[in-house]
XYZ file of C-alpha atoms in Angstrom:
352
model
C 0.000 0.000 0.000
C 1.378 3.413 -0.922
C 2.099 5.719 1.970
C -0.103 8.784 2.301
C 1.704 12.002 1.345
C 2.290 14.365 4.225
C -0.168 17.216 4.614
C 0.775 20.877 4.670
C 1.075 20.715 8.466
C 3.185 17.575 8.742
C 6.604 16.325 7.699
C 7.842 12.849 6.843
C 10.827 11.369 8.651
C 11.632 7.952 7.236
C 8.338 6.037 7.287
C 6.722 8.282 9.927
C 4.551 11.344 9.383
C 4.962 13.875 12.196
C 2.651 16.886 12.672
C 4.472 20.221 12.623
C 2.773 21.281 15.856
C 4.249 18.228 17.600
C 7.717 19.161 16.367
C 7.259 22.726 17.616
C 5.887 21.475 20.940
C 8.793 19.142 21.690
C 11.348 21.629 20.413
C 9.961 24.137 22.900
C 10.020 21.563 25.691
C 13.636 20.681 24.878
C 14.658 24.342 24.934
C 12.758 24.886 28.220
C 14.472 22.048 30.078
C 17.822 22.478 28.334
C 18.031 26.201 29.100
C 17.160 25.486 32.739
C 19.929 22.899 33.077
C 22.476 25.181 31.370
C 21.790 27.943 33.908
C 21.297 25.833 37.046
C 23.507 22.787 36.406
C 23.146 19.870 38.799
C 20.515 21.743 40.801
C 18.273 21.760 37.731
C 18.872 18.065 37.112
C 18.065 17.279 40.746
C 14.817 19.249 40.641
C 13.839 17.685 37.301
C 14.346 14.252 38.818
C 12.319 15.179 41.922
C 9.550 16.655 39.779
C 9.286 13.594 37.535
C 9.520 11.310 40.562
C 6.448 12.919 42.099
C 4.480 12.729 38.844
C 5.453 9.066 38.408
C 4.257 8.370 41.945
C 0.825 9.699 41.015
C 0.879 7.802 37.714
C 1.409 4.562 39.652
C -1.192 5.421 42.297
C -3.846 6.199 39.676
C -2.978 3.258 37.419
C -5.981 1.313 38.775
C -8.483 4.043 37.886
C -7.252 6.504 35.247
C -8.383 6.566 31.615
C -5.739 8.924 30.157
C -2.465 7.732 28.668
C 1.057 8.856 29.481
C 1.313 11.012 26.357
C -1.405 13.258 27.746
C 0.358 13.425 31.122
C 3.646 14.400 29.452
C 1.898 17.055 27.365
C 0.241 18.519 30.452
C 3.610 18.614 32.233
C 5.066 20.659 29.382
C 2.005 22.900 29.211
C 2.469 23.625 32.902
C 5.990 24.765 32.098
C 4.558 26.963 29.360
C 2.226 28.551 31.897
C 5.278 29.522 33.954
C 6.528 31.488 30.920
C 3.142 33.208 30.736
C 3.315 33.928 34.451
C 6.759 35.469 33.995
C 5.344 37.956 31.497
C 2.286 38.713 33.641
C 4.471 39.120 36.714
C 6.769 41.519 34.848
C 3.801 43.748 34.057
C 2.470 43.543 37.600
C 5.919 44.258 39.058
C 6.218 47.363 36.907
C 2.974 48.610 38.466
C 3.878 47.506 41.999
C 7.704 47.712 42.130
C 8.130 47.253 45.887
C 9.002 43.613 46.698
C 7.493 44.102 50.183
C 4.110 45.260 48.887
C 1.367 43.215 50.543
C -0.629 43.119 47.303
C 2.164 41.119 45.646
C 1.912 38.442 48.309
C -1.771 37.895 47.477
C -2.165 38.715 43.787
C 0.781 36.628 42.562
C -0.380 33.375 44.258
C -3.876 33.929 42.869
C -2.532 34.328 39.327
C -0.159 31.381 39.638
C -2.780 28.959 40.945
C -5.192 29.988 38.192
C -2.572 29.632 35.443
C -1.432 26.201 36.647
C -4.971 24.850 36.489
C -5.759 26.579 33.188
C -4.362 23.801 30.889
C -6.440 21.190 32.725
C -9.561 23.341 32.613
C -9.041 24.021 28.902
C -8.589 20.317 28.181
C -11.851 19.512 29.975
C -13.755 22.449 28.470
C -12.829 21.495 24.895
C -14.219 18.017 25.530
C -17.220 19.095 27.570
C -19.724 17.369 25.272
C -17.697 14.239 24.521
C -14.573 13.046 26.356
C -15.480 14.893 29.552
C -18.245 12.359 30.244
C -15.756 9.489 30.292
C -13.002 10.822 32.569
C -12.664 9.971 36.235
C -11.628 12.124 39.149
C -8.181 10.505 39.127
C -7.656 11.696 35.545
C -8.202 15.309 36.568
C -6.019 14.833 39.654
C -3.136 13.404 37.630
C -3.337 16.068 34.926
C -3.342 18.795 37.575
C -0.308 17.324 39.355
C 1.557 17.123 36.035
C 0.714 20.736 35.161
C 1.710 21.984 38.619
C 4.970 20.029 38.570
C 5.897 21.436 35.160
C 4.982 24.947 36.280
C 7.198 24.848 39.354
C 10.220 23.140 37.761
C 12.241 26.214 36.796
C 11.416 28.044 40.035
C 12.549 25.090 42.140
C 15.711 24.687 40.056
C 16.765 28.309 40.559
C 15.822 28.183 44.237
C 18.012 25.093 44.659
C 20.826 26.664 42.629
C 20.830 29.952 44.571
C 20.094 28.756 48.112
C 21.082 25.094 48.082
C 18.959 21.983 48.653
C 16.164 22.045 51.216
C 14.807 19.329 53.471
C 11.856 17.483 51.925
C 9.511 14.683 52.958
C 10.411 11.227 51.671
C 7.325 10.650 49.495
C 6.922 14.317 48.595
C 10.244 15.384 47.048
C 8.930 18.814 46.024
C 8.113 19.905 49.575
C 10.265 22.214 51.707
C 10.521 22.016 55.476
C 11.458 25.356 57.019
C 11.459 24.886 60.779
C 7.856 24.314 61.818
C 6.484 25.315 58.411
C 5.913 23.050 55.414
C 5.615 24.325 51.850
C 3.991 21.588 49.785
C 4.870 23.147 46.432
C 3.151 23.836 43.133
C 2.424 20.221 42.149
C 0.576 19.453 45.391
C -1.326 22.737 45.388
C -2.557 22.177 41.850
C -3.160 18.479 42.523
C -5.491 19.383 45.381
C -7.380 21.792 43.106
C -7.618 19.081 40.456
C -8.867 16.490 42.954
C -11.865 18.547 44.083
C -12.626 19.579 40.483
C -12.508 15.927 39.412
C -14.815 14.849 42.239
C -17.286 17.595 41.310
C -17.310 16.419 37.694
C -17.751 12.793 38.766
C -20.418 13.274 41.430
C -22.101 16.346 39.876
C -23.971 17.422 43.024
C -26.687 20.034 42.808
C -25.865 23.719 42.546
C -24.333 25.530 44.351
C -22.693 22.543 46.063
C -21.042 21.482 42.805
C -19.366 24.880 42.462
C -18.275 24.845 46.095
C -16.768 21.370 45.725
C -15.098 22.153 42.408
C -13.510 25.365 43.674
C -12.686 24.332 47.238
C -9.306 22.814 46.388
C -8.274 25.831 44.324
C -9.413 28.215 47.050
C -7.423 26.385 49.720
C -4.346 26.250 47.492
C -4.533 30.011 47.002
C -4.822 30.534 50.768
C -1.845 28.305 51.559
C 0.202 29.793 48.714
C -0.512 33.285 50.091
C 0.541 31.999 53.511
C 3.836 30.840 52.037
C 4.563 34.130 50.255
C 3.316 36.441 52.990
C 5.214 34.699 55.789
C 8.636 35.215 54.192
C 10.610 37.730 56.286
C 7.492 38.785 58.206
C 6.477 38.460 61.835
C 3.441 39.467 63.825
C -0.181 38.623 64.452
C -1.096 38.411 60.759
C 1.568 35.757 60.136
C 0.469 33.901 63.268
C -3.107 33.965 61.955
C -1.998 32.490 58.631
C 0.019 29.817 60.440
C -3.000 28.955 62.561
C -5.353 28.672 59.582
C -2.982 26.536 57.497
C -1.404 24.561 60.343
C 1.998 25.969 59.308
C 1.353 24.536 55.848
C 0.910 20.950 57.025
C -2.854 20.956 56.514
C -2.318 21.137 52.751
C -0.355 17.894 52.874
C -3.086 16.152 54.896
C -5.823 17.512 52.622
C -3.943 16.299 49.552
C -3.441 12.775 50.906
C -7.110 12.610 51.919
C -8.182 13.915 48.511
C -6.124 11.265 46.701
C -7.699 8.510 48.822
C -11.227 9.812 48.174
C -10.552 10.204 44.445
C -9.246 6.654 44.039
C -12.078 5.204 46.143
C -14.732 7.138 44.185
C -13.348 6.024 40.822
C -12.970 2.398 41.911
C -16.565 2.438 43.108
C -17.752 3.521 39.670
C -15.528 1.095 37.749
C -16.608 -1.950 39.755
C -20.268 -0.953 40.244
C -21.477 0.273 36.871
C -20.355 -2.299 34.316
C -21.968 -5.756 34.275
C -19.684 -8.702 35.129
C -19.634 -10.223 31.637
C -16.615 -11.986 30.060
C -16.569 -9.547 27.119
C -15.521 -6.722 29.461
C -12.617 -8.566 31.057
C -9.064 -8.953 29.866
C -6.685 -11.604 31.244
C -3.888 -10.437 33.524
C -1.434 -12.489 31.454
C -2.025 -10.179 28.482
C -1.100 -7.118 30.525
C 2.127 -8.791 31.645
C 3.174 -10.079 28.226
C 5.467 -7.063 27.496
C 4.627 -6.930 23.780
C 2.054 -5.378 21.450
C -0.596 -7.594 22.977
C -0.013 -5.879 26.348
C -0.455 -2.436 24.731
C -3.778 -3.544 23.243
C -4.874 -5.013 26.585
C -4.006 -1.803 28.441
C -5.919 0.275 25.888
C -8.883 -2.065 26.334
C -8.678 -1.552 30.097
C -8.583 2.258 29.793
C -11.534 2.229 27.394
C -13.535 -0.050 29.679
C -13.019 2.382 32.552
C -14.081 5.286 30.330
C -17.231 3.341 29.477
C -17.956 2.929 33.194
C -17.624 6.667 33.856
C -19.859 7.507 30.901
C -22.314 4.875 32.107
C -22.655 6.349 35.587
C -23.435 9.764 34.089
C -25.983 8.148 31.774
C -27.880 6.953 34.841
C -27.867 10.388 36.446
C -28.462 12.848 33.610
C -31.837 13.875 32.123
C -33.087 12.323 28.853
C -32.054 15.348 26.767
C -28.423 14.994 27.832
C -28.531 11.213 27.380
C -29.695 11.374 23.779
C -27.767 14.469 22.789
C -24.353 13.757 24.330
C -24.052 10.516 26.260
C -25.455 8.018 23.769
C -22.876 8.923 21.065
C -20.112 8.699 23.667
C -21.286 5.291 24.870
C -21.643 4.012 21.312
C -18.163 5.198 20.408
C -16.582 3.583 23.486
C -18.481 0.335 22.926
C -17.331 0.291 19.306
C -13.731 0.811 20.403
C -14.019 -2.080 22.861
C -15.423 -4.335 20.152
C -12.560 -3.424 17.847
C -9.951 -4.068 20.540
C -11.586 -7.397 21.413
C -11.559 -8.362 17.734
C -7.856 -7.514 17.564
C -7.263 -9.743 20.564
C -9.188 -12.620 19.008
C -7.237 -12.289 15.750
C -3.970 -12.461 17.674
C -4.847 -15.790 19.287
C -3.511 -18.748 17.227
């Protein structure tokens, strides 16, 4: 069969056709990380390793419930880094208007802008798929995407902080945290992960208004408060700092909230996955296929992700009104079912 000629927005390398936007994306990501390492040296490498370590931890934790693949996680990590570049430009404008580094407004406005920008790639991803893919994602998907975006956003900042001031003490399972005496700074990835967890739970449970808005925004609101606590408490003393420390538990409450949110997210997604779909053989894939370490394992994993997506779409089908079922959910369910049938057919063809 003759290969299809590349389109105007793609190039051919050997036998592969690569979109130009993908080339631009990865070229930008390479420059972003490479420039950081050139300027920060081993400190940048150490922070890159810590950042990826934390994201990989969440990838493993959510492997029993997520529906997104690692390509999406990697893209969100790089988009988070891109949001840091946007924040740099916004901060430059704001700093020109408020030049004093001790201005109280800077300690509150900057955290608000940063938390919003870190969550923006996740929100945009969900908004673009609001009538299709959004129905088939779980809370753990949103959590993982948010952690990836936050980790990418904070990478350069942590690298320069490490380079200029040296390494800081961190918790064993949370390598991006900083322990400063009695105070804990959980870092950008955890702040954004907490915001993503509550947003994901709101999208999964869809409680009535205004409770859905309160649940969706509660993680972001808390992250802004704790981030303000971190910025405001630097080189300050007095009753206002003591009040912040009391509200946030010297920053430790964010860690506890994040751990609790991860547990609730995983439990909520597992409940849907194991409760919604009927226990029929057609929806199961043998464990041996997943452990085969070949193309068959890739197909089995894709089948597993699609089956979970079908479960999430199915639980919304039970809850939504008939107009939403016929207009949005039925096409989603049909598409996922068709994908499962195709993957099952591929599996059957592979069996001798």
